Coordinates of C-alpha atoms and ligand atoms in Angstrom, one line a residue:
M1 CA 103.0 34.9 55.0
S2 CA 102.0 36.0 51.5
E3 CA 104.6 37.1 49.1
N4 CA 104.4 40.2 46.9
I5 CA 105.4 39.4 43.3
L6 CA 104.8 43.0 42.3
E7 CA 105.1 46.2 44.3
T8 CA 105.2 49.8 43.5
I9 CA 106.7 52.1 46.1
K10 CA 105.8 55.8 46.1
L11 CA 105.5 55.8 42.3
F12 CA 105.3 59.2 40.6
Y13 CA 104.8 60.0 36.9
D14 CA 104.0 63.2 35.1
Y15 CA 103.3 64.1 31.5
S16 CA 105.5 67.2 31.0
G17 CA 104.6 68.6 34.4
L18 CA 101.0 67.2 34.6
Q19 CA 101.3 65.0 37.7
V20 CA 99.3 61.8 37.0
L21 CA 100.8 59.3 39.5
T22 CA 101.4 60.9 42.8
G23 CA 102.9 58.3 45.1
V24 CA 101.2 54.9 44.2
D25 CA 101.9 52.1 46.7
L26 CA 100.5 48.9 45.0
Q27 CA 101.0 45.4 46.3
V28 CA 100.2 42.3 44.3
E29 CA 100.5 38.9 46.0
K30 CA 101.7 35.9 44.2
G31 CA 98.9 33.7 42.9
E32 CA 96.1 36.4 43.1
R33 CA 94.0 38.0 40.4
H34 CA 94.3 41.7 41.2
A35 CA 92.2 44.4 39.5
I36 CA 93.1 48.1 39.3
I37 CA 90.0 50.3 39.0
G38 CA 89.2 54.0 39.5
P39 CA 87.2 56.8 37.9
N40 CA 88.2 58.2 34.5
G41 CA 91.6 59.9 34.5
A42 CA 92.6 58.3 37.8
G43 CA 95.9 57.2 36.3
K44 CA 95.2 53.4 35.7
T45 CA 96.6 53.2 32.2
T46 CA 99.6 55.4 33.1
L47 CA 100.3 53.1 36.1
F48 CA 100.0 50.0 33.8
N49 CA 102.4 51.6 31.4
V50 CA 105.0 52.5 34.1
I51 CA 104.8 49.0 35.5
T52 CA 105.2 47.3 32.1
G53 CA 108.1 49.5 31.1
M54 CA 106.5 51.7 28.5
Y55 CA 107.3 54.7 30.6
S56 CA 110.0 55.3 33.3
P57 CA 108.7 56.6 36.6
S58 CA 109.8 60.1 37.5
R59 CA 110.2 59.0 41.1
G60 CA 109.6 55.8 43.2
K61 CA 110.2 52.1 42.5
V62 CA 108.7 49.2 40.7
M63 CA 109.7 45.9 42.4
F64 CA 109.1 42.6 40.5
K65 CA 110.0 39.3 42.1
G66 CA 112.0 41.3 44.7
K67 CA 114.1 43.1 42.1
N68 CA 114.0 46.8 41.4
V69 CA 112.9 47.0 37.8
S70 CA 112.1 50.7 37.6
G71 CA 112.6 51.9 34.0
F72 CA 113.3 48.4 32.6
K73 CA 112.1 48.1 29.0
P74 CA 109.2 45.8 28.1
H75 CA 111.4 43.1 26.5
K76 CA 113.6 43.0 29.5
L77 CA 110.6 42.6 31.8
S78 CA 109.2 40.0 29.5
R79 CA 112.4 38.0 29.9
L80 CA 112.1 38.3 33.6
G81 CA 108.6 36.7 33.5
M82 CA 106.2 39.7 33.2
G83 CA 103.8 39.0 30.3
R84 CA 101.3 41.6 29.0
S85 CA 98.5 42.2 26.6
F86 CA 97.8 45.5 25.1
Q87 CA 94.7 47.7 24.8
I88 CA 95.7 48.1 21.2
T89 CA 95.6 44.7 19.6
S90 CA 99.0 43.2 19.6
T91 CA 98.8 39.9 17.6
F92 CA 100.8 39.3 14.5
H93 CA 98.1 40.2 12.0
N94 CA 99.4 38.3 8.9
L95 CA 100.2 35.1 10.8
S96 CA 97.6 32.5 11.4
T97 CA 96.0 31.8 14.8
F98 CA 98.3 28.7 15.0
Q99 CA 101.4 30.7 14.1
N100 CA 100.6 33.4 16.7
I101 CA 100.3 30.9 19.5
R102 CA 103.3 29.0 18.3
M103 CA 105.4 32.2 18.6
G104 CA 104.5 32.2 22.3
V105 CA 105.2 28.5 22.8
L106 CA 108.6 28.8 21.0
S107 CA 109.5 31.8 23.1
R108 CA 108.6 30.0 26.3
M109 CA 110.7 27.0 25.3
G110 CA 113.5 29.3 24.3
I111 CA 113.5 28.0 20.7
R112 CA 114.0 30.0 17.5
F113 CA 111.9 28.8 14.7
N114 CA 114.1 27.7 11.8
M115 CA 114.7 24.8 9.4
F116 CA 117.5 23.4 11.5
N117 CA 115.4 22.7 14.6
R118 CA 115.2 19.1 15.6
V119 CA 111.9 17.5 14.3
D120 CA 111.0 16.0 17.7
K121 CA 111.3 19.4 19.3
M122 CA 109.1 21.0 16.7
E123 CA 106.6 18.1 17.2
E124 CA 106.4 19.0 20.9
V125 CA 105.8 22.7 20.0
T126 CA 103.1 21.7 17.6
K127 CA 101.4 19.5 20.1
E128 CA 101.5 22.2 22.8
T129 CA 100.2 24.8 20.3
N130 CA 97.3 22.6 19.3
A131 CA 96.5 21.9 23.0
I132 CA 96.3 25.7 23.7
L133 CA 94.1 26.3 20.6
E134 CA 91.8 23.6 21.9
R135 CA 91.7 25.2 25.3
I136 CA 90.8 28.6 24.0
N137 CA 88.2 27.4 21.5
L138 CA 90.1 28.6 18.5
K139 CA 90.7 25.1 17.0
E140 CA 88.4 25.8 14.0
E141 CA 90.3 29.0 13.3
T142 CA 93.7 27.4 13.3
H143 CA 94.6 28.4 9.8
A144 CA 92.8 31.8 9.8
P145 CA 95.0 34.8 9.7
A146 CA 94.7 36.7 13.0
D147 CA 93.3 39.6 11.0
A148 CA 90.3 37.6 9.9
L149 CA 89.1 36.7 13.4
S150 CA 86.1 38.4 14.9
Y151 CA 86.9 41.2 17.3
G152 CA 86.2 39.1 20.4
K153 CA 88.2 36.1 19.1
H154 CA 91.1 38.4 18.2
R155 CA 91.2 39.7 21.7
S156 CA 91.0 36.2 23.1
L157 CA 94.0 35.3 21.0
E158 CA 95.8 38.3 22.3
V159 CA 95.2 37.2 26.0
S160 CA 96.2 33.7 25.1
L161 CA 99.4 34.9 23.4
A162 CA 100.3 36.8 26.6
M163 CA 99.7 33.6 28.6
S164 CA 101.4 31.2 26.1
T165 CA 104.8 32.3 27.4
D166 CA 103.7 31.1 30.9
P167 CA 104.7 34.3 32.6
D168 CA 105.0 34.6 36.4
L169 CA 102.8 37.6 36.2
V170 CA 100.4 38.7 33.4
M171 CA 99.3 42.3 33.0
L172 CA 96.1 42.8 31.1
D173 CA 94.9 46.2 30.0
E174 CA 91.1 46.3 29.5
P175 CA 91.0 42.9 27.9
T176 CA 87.2 43.2 27.3
A177 CA 87.2 46.7 25.9
G178 CA 84.9 47.1 22.9
M179 CA 83.4 43.6 23.3
S180 CA 79.7 42.7 23.2
R181 CA 78.1 41.2 26.3
D182 CA 78.4 37.7 24.9
E183 CA 82.0 38.2 23.8
T184 CA 82.8 39.7 27.3
H185 CA 81.2 36.7 29.0
N186 CA 83.3 34.3 26.9
A187 CA 86.5 36.4 27.4
V188 CA 86.0 36.4 31.2
D189 CA 85.5 32.6 31.1
L190 CA 88.7 32.3 29.1
I191 CA 90.7 34.6 31.3
R192 CA 89.5 32.7 34.4
R193 CA 90.6 29.4 32.9
L194 CA 94.0 30.7 31.6
T195 CA 94.9 32.4 34.8
E196 CA 93.9 29.6 37.2
G197 CA 96.6 29.5 39.9
K198 CA 98.6 32.3 38.2
T199 CA 99.1 35.9 39.1
M200 CA 97.3 38.5 37.1
V201 CA 96.8 42.2 37.2
I202 CA 94.0 43.6 35.2
V203 CA 93.0 47.2 34.5
E204 CA 89.4 47.2 33.7
H205 CA 86.4 49.5 33.4
D206 CA 83.7 46.9 33.3
M207 CA 82.7 46.3 36.9
D208 CA 81.0 43.0 36.1
V209 CA 84.3 41.8 34.8
V210 CA 86.2 43.1 37.8
F211 CA 83.8 41.6 40.3
S212 CA 83.7 38.3 38.7
L213 CA 87.5 37.9 38.2
A214 CA 89.3 39.7 40.9
D215 CA 90.4 38.3 44.3
R216 CA 91.5 41.8 45.3
I217 CA 91.0 45.3 44.1
T218 CA 93.1 48.4 44.3
V219 CA 91.2 51.6 43.7
L220 CA 93.1 54.5 42.2
H221 CA 91.9 58.1 42.6
H222 CA 93.8 61.2 41.6
G223 CA 97.0 59.2 41.0
K224 CA 97.0 57.6 44.4
V225 CA 95.7 54.4 46.0
L226 CA 92.3 55.2 47.6
A227 CA 91.4 51.7 48.8
V228 CA 92.5 48.1 48.7
G229 CA 90.3 45.2 49.5
K230 CA 88.3 42.2 48.4
P231 CA 85.5 42.8 45.9
D232 CA 82.7 42.9 48.6
E233 CA 84.7 45.2 50.8
I234 CA 85.4 47.6 47.9
R235 CA 81.7 47.5 46.9
N236 CA 80.7 48.7 50.3
M237 CA 83.3 51.4 50.9
K238 CA 81.8 54.9 51.1
E239 CA 85.0 56.6 49.9
V240 CA 85.0 54.5 46.8
K241 CA 81.3 55.2 46.0
D242 CA 82.0 58.9 46.6
A243 CA 85.0 58.9 44.2
Y244 CA 82.9 57.2 41.5
L245 CA 79.8 59.3 42.0
G246 CA 82.0 62.3 41.6
H247 CA 82.6 61.0 38.1
R248 CA 79.0 59.8 37.5
R249 CA 80.0 56.2 37.4
E250 CA 78.6 53.5 39.6
V251 CA 80.5 50.7 41.3
Ligands
ATP1 N1 100.1 60.9 26.7 C1 99.5 61.8 27.5 N2 99.9 63.1 27.6 C2 99.4 64.0 28.5 N3 98.4 63.6 29.4 C3 98.0 62.4 29.4 C4 98.5 61.4 28.5 N4 97.9 60.2 28.8 C5 97.1 60.4 29.8 N5 97.1 61.7 30.2 C6 96.4 62.3 31.3 O1 96.7 61.7 32.5 C7 95.6 61.5 33.3 C8 95.5 60.0 33.6 O2 95.2 59.3 32.4 P1 95.1 57.7 32.4 O3 94.8 57.3 31.0 O4 96.3 57.1 33.0 O5 93.9 57.5 33.4 P2 92.9 56.2 33.4 O6 92.5 56.1 34.9 O7 93.4 55.1 32.7 O8 91.6 56.9 32.7 P3 90.5 56.1 31.8 O9 89.6 55.4 32.9 O10 89.8 57.3 31.2 O11 91.1 55.2 30.9 C9 94.4 62.1 32.5 O12 94.2 63.4 33.0 C10 94.9 62.1 31.1 O13 94.3 63.2 30.4

């Protein structure tokens, strides 16, 4: 039987009385890449923010690895194994590409970076950091400050940073927003490689990205789950088409 790593149970959220989530039941299985889609204003970003601890739900539960984590703050969720990237870029701007990734590696290994660390430990960290930079095609930008990277590379760094702590679940909020077609193509390729065999939840507008990455999709509409299924099933569901057409967007 498949195991849910993440579940929301009758989740509600309102912005000062404006009901945005109205009883969301989401189930994410361990090892799957799960996309959350839906027309504008469906509540996707709000749901993302409630799951990742930016907001506390007004009612309902968020269950992560079988534990009720409703209202837990992001750093606590991170310690429990929930990684995330942000829609707003979240790298350390003044640090180099190398230093950014090293932060993630250090955090995964539970090491604080200081002059008293054992040299062999730091060598291991450096080796691992370089291996990641190689894998994400940022080897040439090793010493460049994160700020100096192109938009696409910066966002790739961000996703890699989220993955470098080796989370049990990674939550990605529109990782390809604002990218060109080429950048999007590269980012999808990178995300696919980095999340191989891992569990990922992605909130994404770009349907090409969703259909090429997701094993399963949950469609939100008016703050509730409208449909759940494999990409092909979702593509052919009349109620999903109707929800999108009502918002002049095609699936
Ligand atoms: N900080 C806020 N204060 C008040 N209302 C908000 C706030 N953020 C979002 N909303 C409203 O909540 C509803 C859901 O917004 P949300 O951003 O979660 O939807 P979404 O599905 O992510 O939309 P989009 O596809 O446009 O990104 C919208 O009606 C939006 O106007």
